[in-house]
XYZ file of N, CA and C in Angstrom:
414
model
N 0.827 -1.185 0.000
C 0.000 0.000 0.000
C 0.876 1.256 0.000
N 1.876 1.283 0.879
C 2.788 2.421 0.922
C 4.182 1.921 0.598
N 4.910 2.702 -0.138
C 6.269 2.334 -0.481
C 7.198 3.293 0.249
N 7.504 2.969 1.514
C 8.353 3.849 2.310
C 9.760 3.283 2.365
N 10.697 4.178 2.494
C 12.103 3.783 2.531
C 12.568 3.400 3.926
N 13.815 2.998 4.013
C 14.384 2.549 5.278
C 14.440 3.675 6.300
N 14.681 4.911 5.847
C 14.769 6.028 6.787
C 13.432 6.254 7.487
N 12.350 6.261 6.725
C 11.024 6.468 7.319
C 10.683 5.336 8.267
N 10.958 4.116 7.852
C 10.694 2.957 8.725
C 11.495 3.066 10.023
N 12.742 3.445 9.899
C 13.601 3.583 11.079
C 13.073 4.664 12.011
N 12.643 5.771 11.462
C 12.121 6.871 12.288
C 10.841 6.455 13.013
N 10.000 5.673 12.352
C 8.773 5.185 12.991
C 9.115 4.277 14.164
N 10.054 3.364 13.973
C 10.449 2.446 15.047
C 11.054 3.226 16.216
N 11.941 4.171 15.934
C 12.547 4.986 16.997
C 11.465 5.768 17.742
N 10.527 6.349 17.005
C 9.442 7.105 17.643
C 8.596 6.202 18.525
N 8.287 4.996 18.054
C 7.473 4.075 18.854
C 8.187 3.700 20.146
N 9.463 3.359 20.058
C 10.212 3.008 21.269
C 10.301 4.199 22.221
N 10.488 5.385 21.685
C 10.579 6.581 22.518
C 9.254 6.846 23.229
N 8.173 6.809 22.497
C 6.859 7.092 23.090
C 6.476 6.025 24.104
N 6.682 4.754 23.776
C 6.334 3.678 24.712
C 7.157 3.827 25.993
N 8.433 4.115 25.853
C 9.270 4.321 27.038
C 8.789 5.489 27.880
N 8.489 6.592 27.228
C 8.007 7.779 27.947
C 6.667 7.499 28.643
N 5.738 6.858 27.936
C 4.427 6.578 28.530
C 4.536 5.570 29.672
N 5.420 4.590 29.541
C 5.620 3.621 30.618
C 6.189 4.319 31.851
N 7.170 5.154 31.664
C 7.755 5.899 32.777
C 6.711 6.812 33.419
N 5.906 7.470 32.602
C 4.839 8.322 33.126
C 3.869 7.507 33.971
N 3.505 6.314 33.496
C 2.560 5.477 34.239
C 3.148 5.020 35.566
N 4.433 4.710 35.577
C 5.080 4.272 36.820
C 5.110 5.413 37.835
N 5.411 6.625 37.363
C 5.547 7.767 38.256
C 4.190 8.378 38.613
N 3.324 8.549 37.626
C 2.045 9.245 37.831
C 0.957 8.596 36.978
N 0.408 7.454 37.432
C -0.581 6.741 36.613
C -1.817 7.574 36.273
N -2.237 8.425 37.195
C -3.438 9.237 36.927
C -3.224 10.175 35.745
N -2.015 10.702 35.631
C -1.725 11.610 34.514
C -1.840 10.865 33.183
N -1.350 9.629 33.154
C -1.442 8.864 31.906
C -2.885 8.489 31.604
N -3.648 8.119 32.636
C -5.067 7.823 32.400
C -5.794 9.060 31.864
N -5.476 10.226 32.399
C -6.115 11.453 31.912
C -5.725 11.698 30.460
N -4.437 11.531 30.147
C -3.960 11.718 28.773
C -4.663 10.766 27.818
N -4.724 9.498 28.186
C -5.394 8.509 27.330
C -6.885 8.830 27.219
N -7.489 9.310 28.313
C -8.894 9.722 28.257
C -9.116 10.807 27.215
N -8.190 11.766 27.144
C -8.308 12.822 26.135
C -8.088 12.276 24.722
N -7.164 11.327 24.583
C -6.993 10.691 23.264
C -8.275 9.977 22.843
N -8.903 9.289 23.801
C -10.152 8.576 23.514
C -11.277 9.556 23.180
N -11.275 10.730 23.812
C -12.275 11.745 23.451
C -12.118 12.151 21.997
N -10.874 12.320 21.573
C -10.615 12.671 20.181
C -11.072 11.551 19.249
N -10.781 10.314 19.622
C -11.217 9.178 18.808
C -12.739 9.114 18.750
N -13.384 9.335 19.892
C -14.854 9.319 19.935
C -15.433 10.366 18.997
N -14.886 11.565 19.053
C -15.377 12.641 18.187
C -15.161 12.293 16.713
N -14.026 11.686 16.415
C -13.737 11.294 15.040
C -14.757 10.275 14.537
N -15.031 9.235 15.344
C -16.013 8.228 14.918
C -17.408 8.830 14.821
N -17.762 9.728 15.734
C -19.063 10.400 15.663
C -19.175 11.174 14.344
N -18.122 11.920 14.013
C -18.131 12.704 12.768
C -18.224 11.798 11.541
N -17.531 10.658 11.583
C -17.601 9.716 10.465
C -19.013 9.161 10.293
N -19.637 8.766 11.404
C -21.009 8.240 11.330
C -21.941 9.299 10.770
N -21.818 10.508 11.291
C -22.676 11.605 10.837
C -22.497 11.870 9.338
N -21.242 11.880 8.873
C -20.985 12.115 7.444
C -21.510 10.962 6.599
N -21.376 9.746 7.097
C -21.873 8.584 6.336
C -23.395 8.594 6.222
N -24.048 9.194 7.183
C -25.515 9.235 7.185
C -26.075 10.490 6.536
N -25.201 11.381 6.064
C -25.646 12.638 5.462
C -25.563 12.547 3.943
N -26.724 12.459 3.268
C -26.705 12.403 1.798
C -25.978 13.608 1.210
N -25.224 13.349 0.162
C -24.490 14.419 -0.508
C -23.032 14.497 -0.099
N -22.647 13.818 0.973
C -21.237 13.829 1.377
C -20.486 12.714 0.662
N -19.181 12.882 0.565
C -18.351 11.848 -0.070
C -18.419 10.539 0.717
N -18.409 10.631 2.040
C -18.463 9.405 2.845
C -19.801 8.699 2.697
N -20.883 9.455 2.567
C -22.180 8.815 2.336
C -22.150 8.060 1.012
N -21.615 8.706 0.005
C -21.539 8.083 -1.319
C -20.634 6.846 -1.306
N -19.484 6.948 -0.636
C -18.476 5.889 -0.718
C -18.610 4.794 0.339
N -19.179 5.098 1.510
C -19.168 4.134 2.614
C -20.535 3.634 3.056
N -21.601 4.374 2.798
C -22.901 4.011 3.385
C -23.439 2.671 2.875
N -23.011 2.246 1.716
C -23.503 0.988 1.141
C -22.611 -0.214 1.466
N -21.443 0.035 2.049
C -20.485 -1.049 2.307
C -20.993 -1.993 3.387
N -20.751 -3.253 3.189
C -21.125 -4.268 4.177
C -20.054 -4.332 5.258
N -20.457 -4.705 6.445
C -19.515 -4.861 7.556
C -18.630 -6.073 7.300
N -17.344 -5.987 7.636
C -16.470 -7.154 7.492
C -16.903 -8.267 8.457
N -16.636 -9.482 8.083
C -17.030 -10.636 8.892
C -16.428 -10.551 10.292
N -15.170 -10.133 10.382
C -14.519 -10.059 11.685
C -15.258 -9.077 12.609
N -15.765 -7.978 12.072
C -16.519 -7.015 12.867
C -17.880 -7.585 13.276
N -18.515 -8.294 12.354
C -19.802 -8.933 12.678
C -19.630 -9.926 13.822
N -18.555 -10.696 13.766
C -18.305 -11.674 14.823
C -17.950 -11.002 16.140
N -17.123 -9.988 16.088
C -16.653 -9.319 17.304
C -17.795 -8.651 18.063
N -18.643 -7.917 17.343
C -19.741 -7.197 17.986
C -21.073 -7.926 17.896
N -21.051 -9.142 17.384
C -22.273 -9.935 17.265
C -23.330 -9.188 16.442
N -22.885 -8.651 15.299
C -23.778 -7.887 14.422
C -24.564 -8.831 13.521
N -25.668 -8.332 13.004
C -26.498 -9.136 12.103
C -25.782 -9.342 10.767
N -26.257 -10.285 10.000
C -25.639 -10.603 8.712
C -25.708 -9.440 7.722
N -26.722 -8.585 7.864
C -26.864 -7.461 6.940
C -26.253 -6.163 7.484
N -25.383 -6.264 8.492
C -24.757 -5.074 9.075
C -23.912 -4.345 8.037
N -23.839 -3.040 8.186
C -23.086 -2.201 7.254
C -21.830 -1.645 7.942
N -20.996 -1.010 7.135
C -19.796 -0.367 7.658
C -20.175 0.717 8.661
N -21.279 1.402 8.457
C -21.726 2.438 9.390
C -22.060 1.805 10.748
N -22.611 0.597 10.751
C -22.860 -0.108 12.014
C -21.548 -0.389 12.739
N -20.525 -0.734 11.993
C -19.203 -0.947 12.588
C -18.693 0.353 13.199
N -18.823 1.448 12.470
C -18.388 2.747 12.989
C -19.141 3.122 14.269
N -20.432 2.813 14.319
C -21.210 3.087 15.537
C -20.664 2.286 16.729
N -20.308 1.037 16.487
C -19.752 0.209 17.554
C -18.359 0.681 17.961
N -17.569 1.109 17.010
C -16.266 1.688 17.339
C -16.442 2.939 18.200
N -17.413 3.769 17.830
C -17.718 4.969 18.609
C -18.096 4.598 20.041
N -18.945 3.600 20.198
C -19.362 3.168 21.533
C -18.167 2.654 22.341
N -17.303 1.878 21.707
C -16.116 1.373 22.395
C -15.219 2.522 22.860
N -14.989 3.469 21.978
C -14.111 4.586 22.325
C -14.698 5.439 23.449
N -16.012 5.639 23.450
C -16.603 6.418 24.536
C -16.483 5.670 25.862
N -16.587 4.346 25.818
C -16.392 3.561 27.037
C -14.947 3.682 27.524
N -13.984 3.571 26.608
C -12.573 3.714 26.979
C -12.315 5.105 27.557
N -12.913 6.119 26.961
C -12.774 7.483 27.461
C -13.259 7.575 28.899
N -14.459 7.051 29.135
C -15.043 7.140 30.473
C -14.222 6.372 31.503
N -13.746 5.194 31.134
C -12.933 4.385 32.054
C -11.650 5.129 32.415
N -10.959 5.674 31.420
C -9.699 6.357 31.709
C -9.904 7.628 32.520
N -10.936 8.404 32.233
C -11.193 9.599 33.037
C -11.612 9.215 34.456
N -12.337 8.111 34.596
C -12.703 7.642 35.934
C -11.457 7.272 36.721
N -10.562 6.480 36.125
C -9.325 6.095 36.818
C -8.468 7.316 37.153
N -8.464 8.309 36.295
C -7.682 9.517 36.554
C -8.245 10.309 37.729
N -9.530 10.171 37.985
C -10.187 10.940 39.045
C -10.258 10.206 40.383
N -9.912 8.933 40.387
C -10.046 8.137 41.613
C -8.895 8.400 42.586
N -9.179 8.163 43.870
C -8.117 8.159 44.867
C -7.397 6.821 44.770
N -6.180 6.771 45.265
C -5.366 5.559 45.127
C -5.978 4.340 45.792
N -6.769 4.529 46.840
C -7.335 3.379 47.546
C -8.808 3.134 47.205
N -9.333 3.831 46.221
C -10.712 3.598 45.791
C -10.817 2.226 45.124
N -11.928 1.530 45.351
C -12.113 0.243 44.665
C -12.393 0.470 43.180
N -12.027 -0.497 42.376
C -12.256 -0.426 40.936
C -13.765 -0.498 40.681
N -14.350 0.566 40.122
C -15.801 0.569 39.911
C -16.250 -0.290 38.724
N -15.320 -0.829 37.964
C -15.672 -1.572 36.758
C -15.601 -3.082 36.929
N -15.262 -3.553 38.129
C -15.121 -4.996 38.337
C -16.442 -5.713 38.091
N -17.526 -5.219 38.649
C -18.828 -5.867 38.477
C -19.235 -5.892 37.011
N -19.046 -4.768 36.318
C -19.378 -4.718 34.888
C -18.528 -5.734 34.109
N -17.259 -5.819 34.434
C -16.380 -6.767 33.751
C -16.844 -8.207 33.983
N -17.171 -8.535 35.211
C -17.631 -9.892 35.516
C -18.946 -10.211 34.809
N -19.862 -9.232 34.768
C -21.139 -9.437 34.064
C -20.920 -9.608 32.562
N -20.025 -8.787 31.989
C -19.713 -8.914 30.557
C -19.082 -10.270 30.258
N -18.197 -10.710 31.141
C -17.547 -12.009 30.943
C -18.577 -13.137 31.010
N -19.480 -13.063 31.973
C -20.516 -14.100 32.100
C -21.404 -14.124 30.854
N -21.734 -12.941 30.337
C -22.552 -12.864 29.119
C -21.800 -13.485 27.937
N -20.516 -13.184 27.809
C -19.721 -13.746 26.713
C -19.622 -15.257 26.836
N -19.470 -15.768 28.042
C -19.384 -17.221 28.223
C -20.706 -17.897 27.827
N -21.817 -17.237 28.164
C -23.124 -17.794 27.758
C -23.256 -17.798 26.248
N -22.782 -16.747 25.577
C -22.845 -16.709 24.118
C -21.994 -17.815 23.504
N -20.816 -18.069 24.066
C -19.961 -19.130 23.532
C -20.590 -20.493 23.721
N -21.291 -20.683 24.816
C -21.914 -21.976 25.083
C -23.065 -22.258 24.128
N -23.694 -21.192 23.590
C -24.798 -21.371 22.640
C -24.306 -21.934 21.318
N -23.059 -21.606 20.964
C -22.510 -22.053 19.662
C -22.190 -23.472 19.705
């Protein structure tokens, strides 16, 4: 898809190692700051997916013309348990929902005191139980 040279590839690898190292160090020293940062990244992602859905649903836009008729990939249908006739816009809606959940979780962790209990444990256990029931049906 892209024909990039060795210099660009090298710069990407160096940047990834630098950022991962910096973010890991930040998390070790100040985890709340990293959760807040990631929460803001997730807000940006949420807004992006919202804008994409809106453009796909607005007649006359390029995204409506190019994406509104596309079928959802099988992997997305399986992951989100979508119907057989799901569209790419349905996938975008689910991506939007996931990103808003990630945003809320990270902002919650950033706002908690160090000894506060994890408020998402019950939700995680309920989601896991639901997934296990779905697997047993197959």
